[in-house]
């Protein structure tokens, strides 16, 4: 990866915890995830860190916005680091296909801490994620944004995303509208 995207680690964990303690959440759909993660870190920091890197989907089921649980997809998470902790970005996929189950709205998700927004970090992180997505066999990344979240829409468009459609978010994901964007990945190296 790049200097911008760093694997979650014990030495970086205090900065991550500090961001969670401010009320920032790495989950834009479930803000309560911040408190759940603080609890998990307090109980077993090493297990928490290991859960962020799960390319074989061995972890527990994922809690949805409506409280239901769905099977975990293979996933990787990085911390966005630029003069300190600035946010997180994740990649999830279904091996052997670009398709995702209806409970997964996109391949990538990101969240920037409020005091670092507007610096271009989310766009840079999304671009930095593209080679990793290609390495996982994906031809494109689908990313969603709330139609009212103009900042996130700009991030996706600046990273090369094009709007595919407006869709209705499943109730398990909190309902409402979403915009679906697609980022075509660079061609595979010969």
JSON list of N, CA and C in Angstrom, two decimals, residues 30-91:
[
{"chain": "A", "resi": 30, "resn": "UNK", "atom": "N", "xyz": [-23.98, 3.29, 10.66]},
{"chain": "A", "resi": 30, "resn": "UNK", "atom": "CA", "xyz": [-24.19, 2.93, 12.06]},
{"chain": "A", "resi": 30, "resn": "UNK", "atom": "C", "xyz": [-23.24, 3.69, 12.97]},
{"chain": "A", "resi": 31, "resn": "UNK", "atom": "N", "xyz": [-23.58, 4.91, 13.36]},
{"chain": "A", "resi": 31, "resn": "UNK", "atom": "CA", "xyz": [-22.69, 5.69, 14.24]},
{"chain": "A", "resi": 31, "resn": "UNK", "atom": "C", "xyz": [-22.35, 4.98, 15.55]},
{"chain": "A", "resi": 32, "resn": "UNK", "atom": "N", "xyz": [-23.26, 4.13, 16.02]},
{"chain": "A", "resi": 32, "resn": "UNK", "atom": "CA", "xyz": [-23.01, 3.41, 17.28]},
{"chain": "A", "resi": 32, "resn": "UNK", "atom": "C", "xyz": [-21.85, 2.43, 17.16]},
{"chain": "A", "resi": 33, "resn": "UNK", "atom": "N", "xyz": [-21.38, 2.20, 15.94]},
{"chain": "A", "resi": 33, "resn": "UNK", "atom": "CA", "xyz": [-20.23, 1.32, 15.74]},
{"chain": "A", "resi": 33, "resn": "UNK", "atom": "C", "xyz": [-19.00, 1.83, 16.48]},
{"chain": "A", "resi": 34, "resn": "UNK", "atom": "N", "xyz": [-18.90, 3.14, 16.67]},
{"chain": "A", "resi": 34, "resn": "UNK", "atom": "CA", "xyz": [-17.75, 3.70, 17.40]},
{"chain": "A", "resi": 34, "resn": "UNK", "atom": "C", "xyz": [-17.69, 3.15, 18.82]},
{"chain": "A", "resi": 35, "resn": "UNK", "atom": "N", "xyz": [-18.81, 3.16, 19.53]},
{"chain": "A", "resi": 35, "resn": "UNK", "atom": "CA", "xyz": [-18.83, 2.63, 20.90]},
{"chain": "A", "resi": 35, "resn": "UNK", "atom": "C", "xyz": [-18.61, 1.13, 20.92]},
{"chain": "A", "resi": 36, "resn": "UNK", "atom": "N", "xyz": [-19.15, 0.43, 19.94]},
{"chain": "A", "resi": 36, "resn": "UNK", "atom": "CA", "xyz": [-18.93, -1.02, 19.87]},
{"chain": "A", "resi": 36, "resn": "UNK", "atom": "C", "xyz": [-17.45, -1.32, 19.66]},
{"chain": "A", "resi": 37, "resn": "UNK", "atom": "N", "xyz": [-16.79, -0.52, 18.82]},
{"chain": "A", "resi": 37, "resn": "UNK", "atom": "CA", "xyz": [-15.37, -0.75, 18.59]},
{"chain": "A", "resi": 37, "resn": "UNK", "atom": "C", "xyz": [-14.53, -0.41, 19.82]},
{"chain": "A", "resi": 38, "resn": "UNK", "atom": "N", "xyz": [-14.87, 0.67, 20.50]},
{"chain": "A", "resi": 38, "resn": "UNK", "atom": "CA", "xyz": [-14.15, 1.00, 21.74]},
{"chain": "A", "resi": 38, "resn": "UNK", "atom": "C", "xyz": [-14.24, -0.14, 22.74]},
{"chain": "A", "resi": 39, "resn": "UNK", "atom": "N", "xyz": [-15.42, -0.73, 22.85]},
{"chain": "A", "resi": 39, "resn": "UNK", "atom": "CA", "xyz": [-15.61, -1.87, 23.76]},
{"chain": "A", "resi": 39, "resn": "UNK", "atom": "C", "xyz": [-14.76, -3.05, 23.31]},
{"chain": "A", "resi": 40, "resn": "UNK", "atom": "N", "xyz": [-14.76, -3.35, 22.02]},
{"chain": "A", "resi": 40, "resn": "UNK", "atom": "CA", "xyz": [-13.98, -4.47, 21.49]},
{"chain": "A", "resi": 40, "resn": "UNK", "atom": "C", "xyz": [-12.48, -4.25, 21.71]},
{"chain": "A", "resi": 41, "resn": "UNK", "atom": "N", "xyz": [-12.03, -3.03, 21.54]},
{"chain": "A", "resi": 41, "resn": "UNK", "atom": "CA", "xyz": [-10.61, -2.71, 21.76]},
{"chain": "A", "resi": 41, "resn": "UNK", "atom": "C", "xyz": [-10.25, -2.90, 23.23]},
{"chain": "A", "resi": 42, "resn": "UNK", "atom": "N", "xyz": [-11.11, -2.44, 24.12]},
{"chain": "A", "resi": 42, "resn": "UNK", "atom": "CA", "xyz": [-10.86, -2.59, 25.56]},
{"chain": "A", "resi": 42, "resn": "UNK", "atom": "C", "xyz": [-10.82, -4.05, 25.97]},
{"chain": "A", "resi": 43, "resn": "UNK", "atom": "N", "xyz": [-11.66, -4.87, 25.36]},
{"chain": "A", "resi": 43, "resn": "UNK", "atom": "CA", "xyz": [-11.72, -6.30, 25.70]},
{"chain": "A", "resi": 43, "resn": "UNK", "atom": "C", "xyz": [-10.53, -7.08, 25.16]},
{"chain": "A", "resi": 44, "resn": "UNK", "atom": "N", "xyz": [-10.12, -6.78, 23.90]},
{"chain": "A", "resi": 44, "resn": "UNK", "atom": "CA", "xyz": [-9.01, -7.52, 23.28]},
{"chain": "A", "resi": 44, "resn": "UNK", "atom": "C", "xyz": [-8.53, -6.76, 22.05]},
{"chain": "A", "resi": 45, "resn": "UNK", "atom": "N", "xyz": [-7.57, -5.89, 22.27]},
{"chain": "A", "resi": 45, "resn": "UNK", "atom": "CA", "xyz": [-7.07, -5.03, 21.19]},
{"chain": "A", "resi": 45, "resn": "UNK", "atom": "C", "xyz": [-6.51, -5.84, 20.02]},
{"chain": "A", "resi": 46, "resn": "UNK", "atom": "N", "xyz": [-5.81, -6.91, 20.31]},
{"chain": "A", "resi": 46, "resn": "UNK", "atom": "CA", "xyz": [-5.20, -7.71, 19.24]},
{"chain": "A", "resi": 46, "resn": "UNK", "atom": "C", "xyz": [-6.28, -8.37, 18.38]},
{"chain": "A", "resi": 47, "resn": "UNK", "atom": "N", "xyz": [-7.32, -8.88, 19.01]},
{"chain": "A", "resi": 47, "resn": "UNK", "atom": "CA", "xyz": [-8.41, -9.50, 18.25]},
{"chain": "A", "resi": 47, "resn": "UNK", "atom": "C", "xyz": [-9.13, -8.44, 17.42]},
{"chain": "A", "resi": 48, "resn": "UNK", "atom": "N", "xyz": [-9.31, -7.25, 17.98]},
{"chain": "A", "resi": 48, "resn": "UNK", "atom": "CA", "xyz": [-9.94, -6.17, 17.22]},
{"chain": "A", "resi": 48, "resn": "UNK", "atom": "C", "xyz": [-9.12, -5.85, 15.97]},
{"chain": "A", "resi": 49, "resn": "UNK", "atom": "N", "xyz": [-7.82, -5.67, 16.13]},
{"chain": "A", "resi": 49, "resn": "UNK", "atom": "CA", "xyz": [-6.96, -5.35, 14.99]},
{"chain": "A", "resi": 49, "resn": "UNK", "atom": "C", "xyz": [-7.02, -6.47, 13.95]},
{"chain": "A", "resi": 50, "resn": "UNK", "atom": "N", "xyz": [-7.01, -7.71, 14.39]},
{"chain": "A", "resi": 50, "resn": "UNK", "atom": "CA", "xyz": [-7.08, -8.84, 13.46]},
{"chain": "A", "resi": 50, "resn": "UNK", "atom": "C", "xyz": [-8.40, -8.85, 12.70]},
{"chain": "A", "resi": 51, "resn": "UNK", "atom": "N", "xyz": [-9.48, -8.39, 13.33]},
{"chain": "A", "resi": 51, "resn": "UNK", "atom": "CA", "xyz": [-10.79, -8.40, 12.68]},
{"chain": "A", "resi": 51, "resn": "UNK", "atom": "C", "xyz": [-10.88, -7.44, 11.50]},
{"chain": "A", "resi": 52, "resn": "UNK", "atom": "N", "xyz": [-9.99, -6.46, 11.45]},
{"chain": "A", "resi": 52, "resn": "UNK", "atom": "CA", "xyz": [-10.01, -5.47, 10.38]},
{"chain": "A", "resi": 52, "resn": "UNK", "atom": "C", "xyz": [-9.38, -5.98, 9.09]},
{"chain": "A", "resi": 53, "resn": "UNK", "atom": "N", "xyz": [-8.68, -7.08, 9.20]},
{"chain": "A", "resi": 53, "resn": "UNK", "atom": "CA", "xyz": [-8.02, -7.70, 8.04]},
{"chain": "A", "resi": 53, "resn": "UNK", "atom": "C", "xyz": [-8.56, -9.12, 7.95]},
{"chain": "A", "resi": 54, "resn": "UNK", "atom": "N", "xyz": [-9.59, -9.32, 7.13]},
{"chain": "A", "resi": 54, "resn": "UNK", "atom": "CA", "xyz": [-10.29, -10.60, 7.07]},
{"chain": "A", "resi": 54, "resn": "UNK", "atom": "C", "xyz": [-10.53, -11.02, 5.62]},
{"chain": "A", "resi": 55, "resn": "UNK", "atom": "N", "xyz": [-9.46, -11.29, 4.86]},
{"chain": "A", "resi": 55, "resn": "UNK", "atom": "CA", "xyz": [-9.62, -11.62, 3.45]},
{"chain": "A", "resi": 55, "resn": "UNK", "atom": "C", "xyz": [-10.30, -12.96, 3.19]},
{"chain": "A", "resi": 56, "resn": "UNK", "atom": "N", "xyz": [-10.49, -13.76, 4.22]},
{"chain": "A", "resi": 56, "resn": "UNK", "atom": "CA", "xyz": [-11.15, -15.05, 4.05]},
{"chain": "A", "resi": 56, "resn": "UNK", "atom": "C", "xyz": [-12.54, -15.08, 4.69]},
{"chain": "A", "resi": 57, "resn": "UNK", "atom": "N", "xyz": [-13.01, -13.94, 5.18]},
{"chain": "A", "resi": 57, "resn": "UNK", "atom": "CA", "xyz": [-14.34, -13.82, 5.80]},
{"chain": "A", "resi": 57, "resn": "UNK", "atom": "C", "xyz": [-14.55, -14.82, 6.93]},
{"chain": "A", "resi": 58, "resn": "UNK", "atom": "N", "xyz": [-13.56, -14.94, 7.79]},
{"chain": "A", "resi": 58, "resn": "UNK", "atom": "CA", "xyz": [-13.66, -15.86, 8.92]},
{"chain": "A", "resi": 58, "resn": "UNK", "atom": "C", "xyz": [-14.31, -15.22, 10.15]},
{"chain": "A", "resi": 59, "resn": "UNK", "atom": "N", "xyz": [-14.46, -13.91, 10.12]},
{"chain": "A", "resi": 59, "resn": "UNK", "atom": "CA", "xyz": [-15.01, -13.20, 11.26]},
{"chain": "A", "resi": 59, "resn": "UNK", "atom": "C", "xyz": [-16.50, -13.44, 11.44]},
{"chain": "A", "resi": 60, "resn": "UNK", "atom": "N", "xyz": [-17.04, -12.88, 12.52]},
{"chain": "A", "resi": 60, "resn": "UNK", "atom": "CA", "xyz": [-18.48, -13.06, 12.80]},
{"chain": "A", "resi": 60, "resn": "UNK", "atom": "C", "xyz": [-19.36, -12.32, 11.80]},
{"chain": "A", "resi": 61, "resn": "UNK", "atom": "N", "xyz": [-20.63, -12.63, 11.85]},
{"chain": "A", "resi": 61, "resn": "UNK", "atom": "CA", "xyz": [-21.60, -11.96, 10.98]},
{"chain": "A", "resi": 61, "resn": "UNK", "atom": "C", "xyz": [-21.57, -10.45, 11.23]},
{"chain": "A", "resi": 62, "resn": "UNK", "atom": "N", "xyz": [-22.02, -9.70, 10.24]},
{"chain": "A", "resi": 62, "resn": "UNK", "atom": "CA", "xyz": [-21.99, -8.23, 10.29]},
{"chain": "A", "resi": 62, "resn": "UNK", "atom": "C", "xyz": [-23.37, -7.72, 10.73]},
{"chain": "A", "resi": 63, "resn": "UNK", "atom": "N", "xyz": [-23.37, -6.80, 11.70]},
{"chain": "A", "resi": 63, "resn": "UNK", "atom": "CA", "xyz": [-24.61, -6.20, 12.17]},
{"chain": "A", "resi": 63, "resn": "UNK", "atom": "C", "xyz": [-25.03, -5.09, 11.22]},
{"chain": "A", "resi": 64, "resn": "UNK", "atom": "N", "xyz": [-26.28, -5.16, 10.76]},
{"chain": "A", "resi": 64, "resn": "UNK", "atom": "CA", "xyz": [-26.82, -4.17, 9.84]},
{"chain": "A", "resi": 64, "resn": "UNK", "atom": "C", "xyz": [-27.48, -3.03, 10.62]},
{"chain": "A", "resi": 65, "resn": "UNK", "atom": "N", "xyz": [-27.87, -1.98, 9.91]},
{"chain": "A", "resi": 65, "resn": "UNK", "atom": "CA", "xyz": [-28.47, -0.81, 10.54]},
{"chain": "A", "resi": 65, "resn": "UNK", "atom": "C", "xyz": [-29.77, -1.15, 11.25]},
{"chain": "A", "resi": 66, "resn": "UNK", "atom": "N", "xyz": [-30.50, -2.16, 10.76]},
{"chain": "A", "resi": 66, "resn": "UNK", "atom": "CA", "xyz": [-31.76, -2.53, 11.39]},
{"chain": "A", "resi": 66, "resn": "UNK", "atom": "C", "xyz": [-31.59, -3.53, 12.53]},
{"chain": "A", "resi": 67, "resn": "UNK", "atom": "N", "xyz": [-30.33, -3.87, 12.86]},
{"chain": "A", "resi": 67, "resn": "UNK", "atom": "CA", "xyz": [-30.06, -4.81, 13.95]},
{"chain": "A", "resi": 67, "resn": "UNK", "atom": "C", "xyz": [-29.94, -6.26, 13.50]},
{"chain": "A", "resi": 68, "resn": "UNK", "atom": "N", "xyz": [-30.27, -6.55, 12.25]},
{"chain": "A", "resi": 68, "resn": "UNK", "atom": "CA", "xyz": [-30.13, -7.92, 11.75]},
{"chain": "A", "resi": 68, "resn": "UNK", "atom": "C", "xyz": [-28.64, -8.20, 11.46]},
{"chain": "A", "resi": 69, "resn": "UNK", "atom": "N", "xyz": [-28.33, -9.46, 11.21]},
{"chain": "A", "resi": 69, "resn": "UNK", "atom": "CA", "xyz": [-26.96, -9.86, 10.92]},
{"chain": "A", "resi": 69, "resn": "UNK", "atom": "C", "xyz": [-26.91, -10.57, 9.58]},
{"chain": "A", "resi": 70, "resn": "UNK", "atom": "N", "xyz": [-25.82, -10.35, 8.83]},
{"chain": "A", "resi": 70, "resn": "UNK", "atom": "CA", "xyz": [-25.60, -11.03, 7.55]},
{"chain": "A", "resi": 70, "resn": "UNK", "atom": "C", "xyz": [-24.19, -11.61, 7.54]},
{"chain": "A", "resi": 71, "resn": "UNK", "atom": "N", "xyz": [-24.00, -12.61, 6.69]},
{"chain": "A", "resi": 71, "resn": "UNK", "atom": "CA", "xyz": [-22.69, -13.23, 6.57]},
{"chain": "A", "resi": 71, "resn": "UNK", "atom": "C", "xyz": [-21.64, -12.20, 6.15]},
{"chain": "A", "resi": 72, "resn": "UNK", "atom": "N", "xyz": [-20.50, -12.32, 6.71]},
{"chain": "A", "resi": 72, "resn": "UNK", "atom": "CA", "xyz": [-19.37, -11.44, 6.41]},
{"chain": "A", "resi": 72, "resn": "UNK", "atom": "C", "xyz": [-18.81, -11.75, 5.03]},
{"chain": "A", "resi": 73, "resn": "UNK", "atom": "N", "xyz": [-18.42, -10.71, 4.32]},
{"chain": "A", "resi": 73, "resn": "UNK", "atom": "CA", "xyz": [-17.69, -10.86, 3.06]},
{"chain": "A", "resi": 73, "resn": "UNK", "atom": "C", "xyz": [-16.20, -10.74, 3.34]},
{"chain": "A", "resi": 74, "resn": "UNK", "atom": "N", "xyz": [-15.36, -11.28, 2.47]},
{"chain": "A", "resi": 74, "resn": "UNK", "atom": "CA", "xyz": [-13.93, -11.00, 2.61]},
{"chain": "A", "resi": 74, "resn": "UNK", "atom": "C", "xyz": [-13.73, -9.48, 2.61]},
{"chain": "A", "resi": 75, "resn": "UNK", "atom": "N", "xyz": [-12.85, -9.01, 3.47]},
{"chain": "A", "resi": 75, "resn": "UNK", "atom": "CA", "xyz": [-12.67, -7.57, 3.58]},
{"chain": "A", "resi": 75, "resn": "UNK", "atom": "C", "xyz": [-11.30, -7.21, 4.13]},
{"chain": "A", "resi": 76, "resn": "UNK", "atom": "N", "xyz": [-10.90, -6.00, 3.80]},
{"chain": "A", "resi": 76, "resn": "UNK", "atom": "CA", "xyz": [-9.65, -5.41, 4.31]},
{"chain": "A", "resi": 76, "resn": "UNK", "atom": "C", "xyz": [-9.95, -3.98, 4.68]},
{"chain": "A", "resi": 77, "resn": "UNK", "atom": "N", "xyz": [-9.32, -3.50, 5.73]},
{"chain": "A", "resi": 77, "resn": "UNK", "atom": "CA", "xyz": [-9.49, -2.11, 6.16]},
{"chain": "A", "resi": 77, "resn": "UNK", "atom": "C", "xyz": [-8.11, -1.51, 6.38]},
{"chain": "A", "resi": 78, "resn": "UNK", "atom": "N", "xyz": [-7.98, -0.26, 5.96]},
{"chain": "A", "resi": 78, "resn": "UNK", "atom": "CA", "xyz": [-6.76, 0.51, 6.19]},
{"chain": "A", "resi": 78, "resn": "UNK", "atom": "C", "xyz": [-7.12, 1.78, 6.92]},
{"chain": "A", "resi": 79, "resn": "UNK", "atom": "N", "xyz": [-6.15, 2.31, 7.63]},
{"chain": "A", "resi": 79, "resn": "UNK", "atom": "CA", "xyz": [-6.31, 3.60, 8.27]},
{"chain": "A", "resi": 79, "resn": "UNK", "atom": "C", "xyz": [-5.66, 4.65, 7.38]},
{"chain": "A", "resi": 80, "resn": "UNK", "atom": "N", "xyz": [-6.37, 5.73, 7.17]},
{"chain": "A", "resi": 80, "resn": "UNK", "atom": "CA", "xyz": [-5.87, 6.84, 6.36]},
{"chain": "A", "resi": 80, "resn": "UNK", "atom": "C", "xyz": [-5.00, 7.69, 7.28]},
{"chain": "A", "resi": 81, "resn": "UNK", "atom": "N", "xyz": [-3.75, 7.85, 6.87]},
{"chain": "A", "resi": 81, "resn": "UNK", "atom": "CA", "xyz": [-2.76, 8.48, 7.74]},
{"chain": "A", "resi": 81, "resn": "UNK", "atom": "C", "xyz": [-2.06, 9.60, 6.98]},
{"chain": "A", "resi": 82, "resn": "UNK", "atom": "N", "xyz": [-2.17, 10.80, 7.46]},
{"chain": "A", "resi": 82, "resn": "UNK", "atom": "CA", "xyz": [-1.49, 11.95, 6.88]},
{"chain": "A", "resi": 82, "resn": "UNK", "atom": "C", "xyz": [-1.24, 12.94, 8.01]},
{"chain": "A", "resi": 83, "resn": "UNK", "atom": "N", "xyz": [-0.02, 13.01, 8.48]},
{"chain": "A", "resi": 83, "resn": "UNK", "atom": "CA", "xyz": [0.28, 13.80, 9.68]},
{"chain": "A", "resi": 83, "resn": "UNK", "atom": "C", "xyz": [-0.63, 13.40, 10.83]},
{"chain": "A", "resi": 84, "resn": "UNK", "atom": "N", "xyz": [-0.84, 12.11, 10.98]},
{"chain": "A", "resi": 84, "resn": "UNK", "atom": "CA", "xyz": [-1.70, 11.57, 12.02]},
{"chain": "A", "resi": 84, "resn": "UNK", "atom": "C", "xyz": [-2.90, 10.86, 11.42]},
{"chain": "A", "resi": 85, "resn": "UNK", "atom": "N", "xyz": [-3.71, 10.28, 12.30]},
{"chain": "A", "resi": 85, "resn": "UNK", "atom": "CA", "xyz": [-4.89, 9.54, 11.87]},
{"chain": "A", "resi": 85, "resn": "UNK", "atom": "C", "xyz": [-5.89, 10.49, 11.24]},
{"chain": "A", "resi": 86, "resn": "UNK", "atom": "N", "xyz": [-6.41, 10.10, 10.06]},
{"chain": "A", "resi": 86, "resn": "UNK", "atom": "CA", "xyz": [-7.36, 10.96, 9.34]},
{"chain": "A", "resi": 86, "resn": "UNK", "atom": "C", "xyz": [-8.65, 10.25, 8.97]},
{"chain": "A", "resi": 87, "resn": "UNK", "atom": "N", "xyz": [-8.71, 8.93, 9.11]},
{"chain": "A", "resi": 87, "resn": "UNK", "atom": "CA", "xyz": [-9.93, 8.21, 8.76]},
{"chain": "A", "resi": 87, "resn": "UNK", "atom": "C", "xyz": [-9.63, 6.77, 8.43]},
{"chain": "A", "resi": 88, "resn": "UNK", "atom": "N", "xyz": [-10.62, 6.11, 7.83]},
{"chain": "A", "resi": 88, "resn": "UNK", "atom": "CA", "xyz": [-10.43, 4.72, 7.44]},
{"chain": "A", "resi": 88, "resn": "UNK", "atom": "C", "xyz": [-11.12, 4.47, 6.11]},
{"chain": "A", "resi": 89, "resn": "UNK", "atom": "N", "xyz": [-10.65, 3.43, 5.44]},
{"chain": "A", "resi": 89, "resn": "UNK", "atom": "CA", "xyz": [-11.24, 3.01, 4.17]},
{"chain": "A", "resi": 89, "resn": "UNK", "atom": "C", "xyz": [-11.19, 1.50, 4.13]},
{"chain": "A", "resi": 90, "resn": "UNK", "atom": "N", "xyz": [-12.23, 0.91, 3.59]},
{"chain": "A", "resi": 90, "resn": "UNK", "atom": "CA", "xyz": [-12.30, -0.54, 3.52]},
{"chain": "A", "resi": 90, "resn": "UNK", "atom": "C", "xyz": [-12.68, -1.03, 2.14]},
{"chain": "A", "resi": 91, "resn": "UNK", "atom": "N", "xyz": [-12.34, -2.25, 1.90]},
{"chain": "A", "resi": 91, "resn": "UNK", "atom": "CA", "xyz": [-12.65, -2.94, 0.65]},
{"chain": "A", "resi": 91, "resn": "UNK", "atom": "C", "xyz": [-13.30, -4.26, 1.01]}
]
